Short mmCIF file of C-alpha atoms and ligand atoms in Angstrom, two decimals:
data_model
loop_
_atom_site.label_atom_id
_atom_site.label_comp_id
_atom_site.label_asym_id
_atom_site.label_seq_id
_atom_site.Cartn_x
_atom_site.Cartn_y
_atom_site.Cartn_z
CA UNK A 1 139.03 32.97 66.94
CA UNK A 2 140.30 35.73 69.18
CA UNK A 3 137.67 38.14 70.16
CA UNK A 4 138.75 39.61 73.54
CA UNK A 5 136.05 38.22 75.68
CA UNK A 6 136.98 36.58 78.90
CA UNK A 7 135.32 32.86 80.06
CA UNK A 8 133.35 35.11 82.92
CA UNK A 9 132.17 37.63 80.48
CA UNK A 10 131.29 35.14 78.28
CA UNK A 11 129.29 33.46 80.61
CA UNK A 12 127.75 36.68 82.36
CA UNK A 13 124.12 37.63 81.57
CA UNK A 14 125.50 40.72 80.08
CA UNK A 15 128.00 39.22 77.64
CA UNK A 16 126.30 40.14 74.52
CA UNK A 17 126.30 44.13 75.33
CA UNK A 18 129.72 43.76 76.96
CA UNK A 19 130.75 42.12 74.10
CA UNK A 20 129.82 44.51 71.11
CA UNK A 21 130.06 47.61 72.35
CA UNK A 22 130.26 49.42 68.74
CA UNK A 23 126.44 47.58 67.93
CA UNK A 24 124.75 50.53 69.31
CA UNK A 25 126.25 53.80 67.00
CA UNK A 26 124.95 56.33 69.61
CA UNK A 27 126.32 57.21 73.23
CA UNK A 28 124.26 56.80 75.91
CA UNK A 29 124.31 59.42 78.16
CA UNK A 30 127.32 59.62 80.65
CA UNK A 31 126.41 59.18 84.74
CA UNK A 32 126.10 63.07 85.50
CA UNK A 33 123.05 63.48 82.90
CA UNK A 34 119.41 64.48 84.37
CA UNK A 35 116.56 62.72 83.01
CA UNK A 36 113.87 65.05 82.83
CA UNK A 37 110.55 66.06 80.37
CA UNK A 38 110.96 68.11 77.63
CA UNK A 39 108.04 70.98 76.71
CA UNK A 40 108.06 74.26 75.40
CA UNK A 41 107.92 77.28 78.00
CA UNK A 42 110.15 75.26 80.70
CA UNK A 43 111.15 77.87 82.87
CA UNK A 44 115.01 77.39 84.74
CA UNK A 45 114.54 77.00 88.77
CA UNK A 46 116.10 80.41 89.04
CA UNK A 47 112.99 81.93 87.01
CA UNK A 48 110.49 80.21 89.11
CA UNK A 49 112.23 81.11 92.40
CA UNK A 50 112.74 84.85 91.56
CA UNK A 51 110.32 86.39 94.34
CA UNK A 52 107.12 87.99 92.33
CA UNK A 53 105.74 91.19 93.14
CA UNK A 54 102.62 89.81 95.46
CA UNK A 55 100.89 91.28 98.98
CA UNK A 56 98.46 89.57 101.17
CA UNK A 57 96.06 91.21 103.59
CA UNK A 58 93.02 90.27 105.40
CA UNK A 59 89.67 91.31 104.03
CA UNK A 60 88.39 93.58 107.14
CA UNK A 61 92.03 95.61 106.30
CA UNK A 62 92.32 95.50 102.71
CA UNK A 63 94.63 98.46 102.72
CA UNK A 64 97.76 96.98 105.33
CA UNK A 65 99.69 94.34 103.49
CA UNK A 66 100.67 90.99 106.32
CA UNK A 67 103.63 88.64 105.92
CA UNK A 68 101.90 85.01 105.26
CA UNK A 69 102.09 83.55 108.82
CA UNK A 70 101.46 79.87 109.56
CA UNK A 71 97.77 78.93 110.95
CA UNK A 72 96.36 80.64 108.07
CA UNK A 73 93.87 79.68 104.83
CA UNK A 74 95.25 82.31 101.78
CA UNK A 75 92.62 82.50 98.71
CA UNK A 76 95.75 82.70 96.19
CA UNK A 77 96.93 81.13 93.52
CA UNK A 78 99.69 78.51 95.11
CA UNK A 79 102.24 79.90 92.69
CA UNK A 80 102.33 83.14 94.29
CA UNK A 81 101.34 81.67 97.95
CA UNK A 82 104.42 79.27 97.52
CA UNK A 83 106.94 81.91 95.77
CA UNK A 84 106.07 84.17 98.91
CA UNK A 85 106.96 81.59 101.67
CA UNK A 86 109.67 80.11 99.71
CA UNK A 87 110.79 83.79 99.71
CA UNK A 88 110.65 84.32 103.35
CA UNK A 89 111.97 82.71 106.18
CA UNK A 90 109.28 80.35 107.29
CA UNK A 91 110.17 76.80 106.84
CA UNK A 92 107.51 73.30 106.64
CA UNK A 93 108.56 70.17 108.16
CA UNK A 94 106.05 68.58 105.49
CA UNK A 95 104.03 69.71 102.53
CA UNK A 96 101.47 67.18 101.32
CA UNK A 97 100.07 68.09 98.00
CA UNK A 98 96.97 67.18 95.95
CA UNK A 99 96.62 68.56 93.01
CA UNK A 100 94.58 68.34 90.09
CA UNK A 101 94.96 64.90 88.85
CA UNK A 102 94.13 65.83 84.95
CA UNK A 103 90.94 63.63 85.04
CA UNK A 104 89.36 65.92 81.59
CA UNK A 105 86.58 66.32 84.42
CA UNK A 106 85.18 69.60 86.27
CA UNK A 107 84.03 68.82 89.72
CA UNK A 108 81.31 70.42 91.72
CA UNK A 109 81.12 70.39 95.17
CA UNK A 110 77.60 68.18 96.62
CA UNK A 111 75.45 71.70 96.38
CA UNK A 112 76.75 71.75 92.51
CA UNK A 113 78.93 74.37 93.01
CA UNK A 114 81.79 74.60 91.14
CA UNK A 115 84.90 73.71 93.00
CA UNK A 116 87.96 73.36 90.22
CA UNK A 117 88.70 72.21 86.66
CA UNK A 118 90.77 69.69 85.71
CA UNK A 119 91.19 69.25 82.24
CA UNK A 120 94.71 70.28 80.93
CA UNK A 121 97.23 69.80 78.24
CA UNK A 122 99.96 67.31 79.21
CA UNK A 123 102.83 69.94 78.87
CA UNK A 124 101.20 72.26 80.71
CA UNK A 125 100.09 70.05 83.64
CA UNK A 126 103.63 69.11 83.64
CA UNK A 127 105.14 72.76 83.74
CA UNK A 128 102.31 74.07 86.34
CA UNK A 129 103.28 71.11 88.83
CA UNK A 130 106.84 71.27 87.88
CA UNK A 131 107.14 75.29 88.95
CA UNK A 132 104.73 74.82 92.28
CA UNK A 133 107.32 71.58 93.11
CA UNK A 134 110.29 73.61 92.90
CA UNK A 135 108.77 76.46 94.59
CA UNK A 136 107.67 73.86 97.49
CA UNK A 137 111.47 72.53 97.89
CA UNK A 138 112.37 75.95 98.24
CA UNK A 139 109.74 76.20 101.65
CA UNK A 140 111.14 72.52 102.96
CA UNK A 141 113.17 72.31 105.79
CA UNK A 142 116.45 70.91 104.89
CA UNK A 143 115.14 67.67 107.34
CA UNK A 144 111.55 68.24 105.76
CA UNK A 145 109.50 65.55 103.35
CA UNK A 146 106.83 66.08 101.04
CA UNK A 147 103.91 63.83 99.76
CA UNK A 148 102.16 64.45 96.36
CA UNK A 149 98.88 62.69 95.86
CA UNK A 150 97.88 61.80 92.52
CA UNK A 151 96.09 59.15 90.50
CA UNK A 152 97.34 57.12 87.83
CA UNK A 153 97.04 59.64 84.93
CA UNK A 154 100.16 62.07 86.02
CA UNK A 155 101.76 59.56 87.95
CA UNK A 156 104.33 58.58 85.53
CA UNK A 157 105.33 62.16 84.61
CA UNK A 158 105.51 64.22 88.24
CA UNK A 159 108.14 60.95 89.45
CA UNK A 160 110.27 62.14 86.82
CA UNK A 161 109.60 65.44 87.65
CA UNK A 162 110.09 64.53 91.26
CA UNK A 163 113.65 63.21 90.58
CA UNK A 164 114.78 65.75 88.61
CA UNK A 165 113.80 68.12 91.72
CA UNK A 166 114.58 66.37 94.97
CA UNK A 167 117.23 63.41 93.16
CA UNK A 168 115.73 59.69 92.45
CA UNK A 169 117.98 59.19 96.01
CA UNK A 170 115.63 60.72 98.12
CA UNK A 171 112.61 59.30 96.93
CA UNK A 172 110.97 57.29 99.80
CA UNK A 173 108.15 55.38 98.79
CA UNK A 174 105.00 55.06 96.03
CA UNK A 175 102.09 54.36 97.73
CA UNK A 176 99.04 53.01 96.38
CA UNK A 177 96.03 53.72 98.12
CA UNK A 178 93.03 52.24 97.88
CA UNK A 179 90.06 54.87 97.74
CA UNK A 180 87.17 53.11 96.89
CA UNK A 181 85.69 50.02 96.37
CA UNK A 182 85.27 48.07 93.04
CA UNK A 183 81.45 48.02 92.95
CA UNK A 184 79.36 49.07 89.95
CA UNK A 185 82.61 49.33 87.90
CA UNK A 186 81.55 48.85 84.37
CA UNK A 187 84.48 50.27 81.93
CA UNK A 188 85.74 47.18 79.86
CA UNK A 189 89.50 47.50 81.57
CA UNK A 190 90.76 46.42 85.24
CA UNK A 191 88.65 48.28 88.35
CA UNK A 192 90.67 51.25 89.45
CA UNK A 193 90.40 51.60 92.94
CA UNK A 194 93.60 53.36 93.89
CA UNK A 195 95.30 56.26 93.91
CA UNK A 196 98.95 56.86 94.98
CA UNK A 197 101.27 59.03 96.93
CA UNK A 198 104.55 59.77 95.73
CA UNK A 199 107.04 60.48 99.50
CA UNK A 200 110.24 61.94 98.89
CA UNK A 201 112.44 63.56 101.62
CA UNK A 202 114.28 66.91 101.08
CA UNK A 203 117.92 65.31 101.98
CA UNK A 204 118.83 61.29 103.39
CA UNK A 205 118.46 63.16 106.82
CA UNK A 206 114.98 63.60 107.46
CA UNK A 207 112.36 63.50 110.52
CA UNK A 208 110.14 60.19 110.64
CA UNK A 209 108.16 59.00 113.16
CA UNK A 210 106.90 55.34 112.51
CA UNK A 211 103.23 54.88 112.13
CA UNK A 212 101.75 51.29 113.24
CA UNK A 213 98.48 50.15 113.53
CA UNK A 214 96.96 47.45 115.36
CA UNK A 215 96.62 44.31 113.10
CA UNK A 216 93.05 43.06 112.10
CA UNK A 217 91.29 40.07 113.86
CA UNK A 218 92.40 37.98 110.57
CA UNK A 219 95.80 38.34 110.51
CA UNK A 220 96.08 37.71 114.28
CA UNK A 221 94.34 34.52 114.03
CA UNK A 222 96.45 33.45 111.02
CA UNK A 223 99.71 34.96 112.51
CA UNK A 224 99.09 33.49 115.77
CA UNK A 225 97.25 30.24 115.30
CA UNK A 226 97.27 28.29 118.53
CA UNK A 227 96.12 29.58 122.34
CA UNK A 228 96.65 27.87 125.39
CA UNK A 229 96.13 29.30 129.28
CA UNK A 230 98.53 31.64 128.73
CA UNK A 231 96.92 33.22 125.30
CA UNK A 232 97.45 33.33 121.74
CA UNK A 233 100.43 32.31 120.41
CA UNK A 234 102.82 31.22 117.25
CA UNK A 235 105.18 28.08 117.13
CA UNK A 236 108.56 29.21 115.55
CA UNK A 237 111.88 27.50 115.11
CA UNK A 238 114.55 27.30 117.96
CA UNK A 239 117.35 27.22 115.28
CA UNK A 240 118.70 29.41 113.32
CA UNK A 241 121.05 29.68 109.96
CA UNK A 242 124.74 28.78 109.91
CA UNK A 243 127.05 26.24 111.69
CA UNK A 244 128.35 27.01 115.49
CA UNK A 245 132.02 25.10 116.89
CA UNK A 246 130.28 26.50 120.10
CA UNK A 247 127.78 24.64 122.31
CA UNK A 248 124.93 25.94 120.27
CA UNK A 249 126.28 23.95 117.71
CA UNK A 250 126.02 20.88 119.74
CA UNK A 251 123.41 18.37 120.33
CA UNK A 252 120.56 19.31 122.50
CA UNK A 253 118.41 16.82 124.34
CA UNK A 254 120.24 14.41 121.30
CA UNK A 255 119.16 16.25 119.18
CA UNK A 256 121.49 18.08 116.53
CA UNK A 257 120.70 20.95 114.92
CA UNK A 258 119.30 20.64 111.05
CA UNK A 259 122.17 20.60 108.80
CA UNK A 260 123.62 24.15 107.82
CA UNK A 261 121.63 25.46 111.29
CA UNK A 262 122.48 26.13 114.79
CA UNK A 263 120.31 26.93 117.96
CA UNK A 264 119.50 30.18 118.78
CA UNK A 265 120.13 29.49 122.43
CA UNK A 266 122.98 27.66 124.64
CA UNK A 267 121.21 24.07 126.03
CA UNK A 268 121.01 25.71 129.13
CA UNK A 269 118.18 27.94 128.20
CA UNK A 270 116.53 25.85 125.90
CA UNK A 271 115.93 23.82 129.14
CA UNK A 272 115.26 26.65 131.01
CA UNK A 273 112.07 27.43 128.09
CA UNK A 274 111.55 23.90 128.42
CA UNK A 275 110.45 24.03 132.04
CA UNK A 276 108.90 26.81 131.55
CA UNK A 277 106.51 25.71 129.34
CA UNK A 278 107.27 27.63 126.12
CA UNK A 279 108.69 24.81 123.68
CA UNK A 280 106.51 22.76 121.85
CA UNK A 281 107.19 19.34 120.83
CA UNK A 282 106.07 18.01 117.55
CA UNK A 283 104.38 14.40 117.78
CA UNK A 284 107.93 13.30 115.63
CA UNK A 285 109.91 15.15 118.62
CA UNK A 286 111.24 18.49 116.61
CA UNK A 287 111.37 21.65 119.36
CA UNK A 288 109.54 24.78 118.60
CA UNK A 289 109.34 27.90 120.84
CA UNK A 290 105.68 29.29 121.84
CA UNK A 291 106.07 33.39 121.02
CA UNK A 292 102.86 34.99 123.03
CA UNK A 293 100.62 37.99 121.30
CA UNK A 294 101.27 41.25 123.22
CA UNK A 295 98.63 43.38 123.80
CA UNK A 296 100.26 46.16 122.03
CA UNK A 297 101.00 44.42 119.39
CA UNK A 298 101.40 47.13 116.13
CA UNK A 299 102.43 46.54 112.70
CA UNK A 300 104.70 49.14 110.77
CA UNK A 301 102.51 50.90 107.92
CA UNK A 302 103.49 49.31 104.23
CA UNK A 303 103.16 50.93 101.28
CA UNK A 304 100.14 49.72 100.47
CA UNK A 305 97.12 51.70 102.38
CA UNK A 306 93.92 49.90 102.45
CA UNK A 307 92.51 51.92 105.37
CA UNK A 308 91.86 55.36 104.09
CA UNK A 309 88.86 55.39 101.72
CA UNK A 310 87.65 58.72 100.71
CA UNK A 311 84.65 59.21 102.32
CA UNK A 312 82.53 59.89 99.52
CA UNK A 313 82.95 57.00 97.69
CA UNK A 314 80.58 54.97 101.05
CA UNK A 315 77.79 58.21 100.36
CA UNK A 316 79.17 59.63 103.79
CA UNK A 317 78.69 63.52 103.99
CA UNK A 318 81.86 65.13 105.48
CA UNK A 319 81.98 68.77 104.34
CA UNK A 320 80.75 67.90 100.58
CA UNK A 321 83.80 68.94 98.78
CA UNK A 322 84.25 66.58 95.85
CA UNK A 323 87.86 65.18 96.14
CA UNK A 324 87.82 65.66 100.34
CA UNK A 325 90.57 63.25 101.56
CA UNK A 326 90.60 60.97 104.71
CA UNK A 327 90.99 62.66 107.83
CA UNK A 328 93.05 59.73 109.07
CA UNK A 329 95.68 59.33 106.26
CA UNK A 330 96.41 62.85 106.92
CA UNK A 331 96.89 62.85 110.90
CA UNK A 332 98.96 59.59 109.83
CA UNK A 333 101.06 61.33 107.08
CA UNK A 334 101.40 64.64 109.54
CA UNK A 335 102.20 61.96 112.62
CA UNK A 336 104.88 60.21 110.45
CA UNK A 337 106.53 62.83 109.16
CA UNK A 338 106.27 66.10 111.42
CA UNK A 339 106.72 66.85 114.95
CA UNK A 340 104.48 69.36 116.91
CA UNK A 341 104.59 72.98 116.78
CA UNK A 342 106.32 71.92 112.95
CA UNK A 343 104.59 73.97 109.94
CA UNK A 344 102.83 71.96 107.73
CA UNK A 345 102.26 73.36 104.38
CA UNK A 346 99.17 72.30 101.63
CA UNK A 347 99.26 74.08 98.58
CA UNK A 348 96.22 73.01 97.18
CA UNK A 349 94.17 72.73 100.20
CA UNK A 350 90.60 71.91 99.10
CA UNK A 351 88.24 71.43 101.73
CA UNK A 352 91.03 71.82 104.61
CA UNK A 353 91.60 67.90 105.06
CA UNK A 354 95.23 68.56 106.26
CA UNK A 355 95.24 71.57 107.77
CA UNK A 356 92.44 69.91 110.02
CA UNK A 357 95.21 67.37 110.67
CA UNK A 358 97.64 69.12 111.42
CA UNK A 359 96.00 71.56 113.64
CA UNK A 360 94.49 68.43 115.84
CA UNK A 361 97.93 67.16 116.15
CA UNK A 362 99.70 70.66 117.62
CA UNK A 363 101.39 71.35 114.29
CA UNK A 364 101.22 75.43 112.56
CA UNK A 365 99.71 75.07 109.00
CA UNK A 366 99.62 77.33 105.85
CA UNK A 367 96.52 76.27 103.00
CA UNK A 368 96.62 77.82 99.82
CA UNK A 369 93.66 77.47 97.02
CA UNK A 370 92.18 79.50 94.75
CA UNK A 371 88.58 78.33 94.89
CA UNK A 372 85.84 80.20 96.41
CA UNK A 373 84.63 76.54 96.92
CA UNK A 374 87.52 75.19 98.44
CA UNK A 375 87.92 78.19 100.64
CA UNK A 376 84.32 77.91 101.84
CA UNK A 377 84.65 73.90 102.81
CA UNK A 378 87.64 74.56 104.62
CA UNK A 379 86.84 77.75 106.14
CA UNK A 380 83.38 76.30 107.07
CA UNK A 381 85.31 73.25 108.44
CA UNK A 382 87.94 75.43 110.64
CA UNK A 383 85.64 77.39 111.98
CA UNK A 384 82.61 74.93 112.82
CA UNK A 385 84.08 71.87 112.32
CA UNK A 386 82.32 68.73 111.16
CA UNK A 387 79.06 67.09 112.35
CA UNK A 388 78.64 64.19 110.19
CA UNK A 389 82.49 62.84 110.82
CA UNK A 390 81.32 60.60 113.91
CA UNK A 391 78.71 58.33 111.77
CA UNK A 392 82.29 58.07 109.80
CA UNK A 393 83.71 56.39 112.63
CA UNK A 394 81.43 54.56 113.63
CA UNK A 395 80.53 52.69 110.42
CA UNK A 396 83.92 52.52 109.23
CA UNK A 397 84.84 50.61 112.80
CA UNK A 398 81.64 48.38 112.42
CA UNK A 399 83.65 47.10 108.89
CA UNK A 400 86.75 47.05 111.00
CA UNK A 401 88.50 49.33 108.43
CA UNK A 402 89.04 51.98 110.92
CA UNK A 403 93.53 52.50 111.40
CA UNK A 404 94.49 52.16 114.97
CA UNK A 405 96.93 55.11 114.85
CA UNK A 406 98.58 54.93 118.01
CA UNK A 407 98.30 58.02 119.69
CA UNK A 408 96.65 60.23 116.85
CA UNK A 409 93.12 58.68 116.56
CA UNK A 410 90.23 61.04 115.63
CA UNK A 411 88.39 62.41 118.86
CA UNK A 412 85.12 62.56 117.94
CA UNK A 413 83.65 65.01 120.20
CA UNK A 414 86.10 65.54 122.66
CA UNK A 415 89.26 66.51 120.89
CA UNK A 416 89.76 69.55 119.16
CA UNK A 417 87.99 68.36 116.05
CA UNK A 418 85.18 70.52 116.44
CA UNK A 419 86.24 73.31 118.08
CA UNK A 420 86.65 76.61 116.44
CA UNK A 421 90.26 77.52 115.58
CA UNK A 422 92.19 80.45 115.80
CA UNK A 423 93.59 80.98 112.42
CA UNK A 424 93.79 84.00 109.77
CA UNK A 425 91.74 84.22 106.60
CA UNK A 426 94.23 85.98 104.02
CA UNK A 427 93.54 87.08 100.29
CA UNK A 428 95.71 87.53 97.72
CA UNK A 429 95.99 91.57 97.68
CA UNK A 430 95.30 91.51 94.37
CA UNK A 431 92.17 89.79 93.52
CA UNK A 432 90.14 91.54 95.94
CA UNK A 433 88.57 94.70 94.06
CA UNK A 434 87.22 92.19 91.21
CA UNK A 435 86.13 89.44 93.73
CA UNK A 436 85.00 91.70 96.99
CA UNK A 437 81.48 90.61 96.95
CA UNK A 438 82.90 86.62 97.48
CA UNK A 439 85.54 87.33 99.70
CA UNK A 440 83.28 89.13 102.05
CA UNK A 441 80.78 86.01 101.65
CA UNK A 442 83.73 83.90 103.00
CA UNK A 443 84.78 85.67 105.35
CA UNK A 444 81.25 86.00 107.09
CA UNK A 445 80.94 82.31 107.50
C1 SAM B 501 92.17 67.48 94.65
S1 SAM B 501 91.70 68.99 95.28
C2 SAM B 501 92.35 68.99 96.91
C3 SAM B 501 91.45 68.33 97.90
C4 SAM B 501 91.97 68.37 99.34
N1 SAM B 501 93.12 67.51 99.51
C5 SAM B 501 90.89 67.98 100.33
O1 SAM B 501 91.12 67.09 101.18
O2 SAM B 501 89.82 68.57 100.27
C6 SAM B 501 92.73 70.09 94.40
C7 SAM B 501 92.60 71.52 94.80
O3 SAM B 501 93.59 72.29 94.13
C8 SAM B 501 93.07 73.58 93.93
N2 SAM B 501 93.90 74.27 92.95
C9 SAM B 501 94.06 73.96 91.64
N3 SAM B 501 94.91 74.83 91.05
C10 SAM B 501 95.29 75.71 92.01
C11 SAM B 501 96.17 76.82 92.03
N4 SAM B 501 96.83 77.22 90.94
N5 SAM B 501 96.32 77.49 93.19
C12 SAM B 501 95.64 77.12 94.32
N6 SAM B 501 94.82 76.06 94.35
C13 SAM B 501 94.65 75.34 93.22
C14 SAM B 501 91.65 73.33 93.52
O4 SAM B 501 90.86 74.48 93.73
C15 SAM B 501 91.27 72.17 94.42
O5 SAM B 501 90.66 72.62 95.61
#
């Protein structure tokens, strides 16, 4: 019987779908649709974008309205904090964002304080990140990349979100981090010990720096087996794949290559690494060149960061805000993905994690929260710094967990990591008669 299909399509893993087309009696959508989330109360881009009526000042001038400036911590609400940059001309190289992760949990900072809630409605977690995300494209720099951190409850929802903003094309990477270990974990489903960071750039062209780290004693020793006078070293093969007419396709020391292979040098060489001592012989006479360990040897980051446990899940004090990140992954993220004398923007700062960062590494930063809490750690943290963070380094090296960042590593005491900063303490214009009491509070510390 006739039925139009070809032998290949027949044949092809498709055929079925190919082959029926009418079996399925509604379109799909054509290649220009969006995927997004659908919610009551979506506002357009346009909406969100529209500058709102909003003036900042600092709390010893409550009366002289200031542009936002980088090197500054604004008690705001980020939707206003963000529609103000995005609506002026300053531009970030990176934003990293962690937001509520809609846990259903409150969290209190280590004194019980309350720091921020966290228990929301999907469709309006969804709409509050997705009008803060377009906002923060809006304050990118065309070359600029951004970083959300979440766990695994929103994860799903803000890459859709994500794509629908910056295009599927420009997302870089999910990483999974691991923040704490797996001890004591009782729920009756699989130990959840990461969280994840969703990296998209602003445009294909963007600014990245490569982050490595030196590899760990065990992957050394597996990676590079065998030692000798000269040092460590791995055997790998002298060929390499596809046939040569040329004299690397000919025998060596009577030896052809295996079948399908060539050698990766002319015989001349090979005799040359011969004398020299860096082929190894196998006791059934196959060739194998010695490669030596470098002392700098660095791997390239993966997406996949074991190295960057929070701090409070090891009982280690830091500034005591309840979801403080790692110092480390955020020099790292800022190292990767900004340049110095860039502005770095974190719209829901916390305890100042990243605007620490950035500050140690020469960038200009911008934190917005809106907890008294959160605006304490990290004004606490600018302008003191932080004791505790060497017994942090030095335990987390005694596990050897500690990330050899080239070139960023914490200073413990003689970098800039506890030295006062210069930096602005800004306040949302209009909170201040019903909150004047905290706000002077905060700003005496
Ligand atoms: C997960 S914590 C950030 C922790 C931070 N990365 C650190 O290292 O300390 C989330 C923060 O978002 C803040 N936040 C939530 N909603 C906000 C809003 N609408 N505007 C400003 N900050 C907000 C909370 O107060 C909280 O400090």
């Amino acid at each position: 019987m006739a039925t139009g299909i070809t032998a290949r399509e027949k044949h092809s893993p498709d055929a079925l779908t190919a082959a029926i087309p009418g079996r399925d009696p509604y379109p799909l959508p054509d290649p220009s649709a969006v995927a997004t989330l659908t919610y009551p109360g979506r506002l357009e881009a346009d909406q969100v974008i529209a500058p709102i009526q909003s003036s900042f000042v600092r709390p010893d001038r409550p009366e002289t309205p200031i542009d936002l400036e980088p090197n500054a911590f604004v008690l705001c609400d980020n939707l206003v904090g963000l529609n103000a940059i995005a609506n002026s001309p300053n531009r970030a190289r990176l934003i990293y964002l962690d937001p509520p992760y809609n846990t259903g949990f409150d969290f209190h900072s280590r004194d019980l304080k309350h720091a921020y809630k966290d228990d929301w409605h999907t469709p309006a977690y969804i709409e509050f990140m997705r009008r803060r995300l377009i906002l923060a494209r809006e304050c990118l720099a065309d070359d600029g990349s951004i970083y959300i951190h979440i766990g695994h409850q929103m994860l799903g929802h803000l890459k859709v979100i994500m794509d629908e903003i910056f295009g599927p094309q420009n997302c870089r990477n999910i990483i999974s981090r691991r923040k704490c270990s797996s001890k004591n974990f009782t729920s009756k489903q699989y130990a959840n010990i990461h969280d994840y960071l969703l990296f998209y750039s602003k445009s294909k062209s963007y600014y990245w720096d490569q982050p490595t780290q030196a590899p760990s004693k065990e992957w050394l020793d597996r990676e590079y087996p065998k030692s000798d006078q000269r040092g460590q070293y791995k055997l790998v093969p002298v060929h390499a794949p596809g046939t040569r007419n040329g004299e690397t396709g000919l025998p060596w020391r009577g030896k052809n290559p295996p079948p399908g292979k060539h050698w990766q040098y002319a015989p001349s060489k090979l005799d040359q690494l011969d004398r020299d001592g860096f082929i190894h012989w196998s006791k059934t006479g196959n060739p194998r060149r010695k490669v030596y360990l470098s002392a700098d040897k660095a791997l390239p980051y993966t997406d996949n960061w074991d190295a960057f446990r929070d701090a409070h899940h090891q009982s280690i004090k830091i500034t005591g805000y309840p979801t403080e990140k790692n110092l480390n992954m955020l020099k790292m993220i800022v190292g990767a993905s900004s340049e110095p004398g860039d502005l770095v923007i974190d719209p829901f700062c916390g305890s100042g994690s990243t605007l620490h960062a950035a500050s140690d590494l020469g960038r200009r930063w911008i934190g917005l929260d809106e907890s008294f809490s959160a605006a304490e750690a990290s004004l606490h943290r600018l302008k003191h710094g932080l004791t505790a963070m060497g017994d942090y380094v030095e335990r987390d090296a005694a596990n050897d967990r500690q990330p050899q960042l080239e070139g960023l590593m914490f200073q413990e005491s003689t970098g800039g990591a506890n030295e006062a900063r210069e930096f602005s303490f800004v306040v949302d214009q209009e909170i201040l008669p019903a909150f004047r009491e905290q706000v002077d509070e905060l700003a005496a510390i």
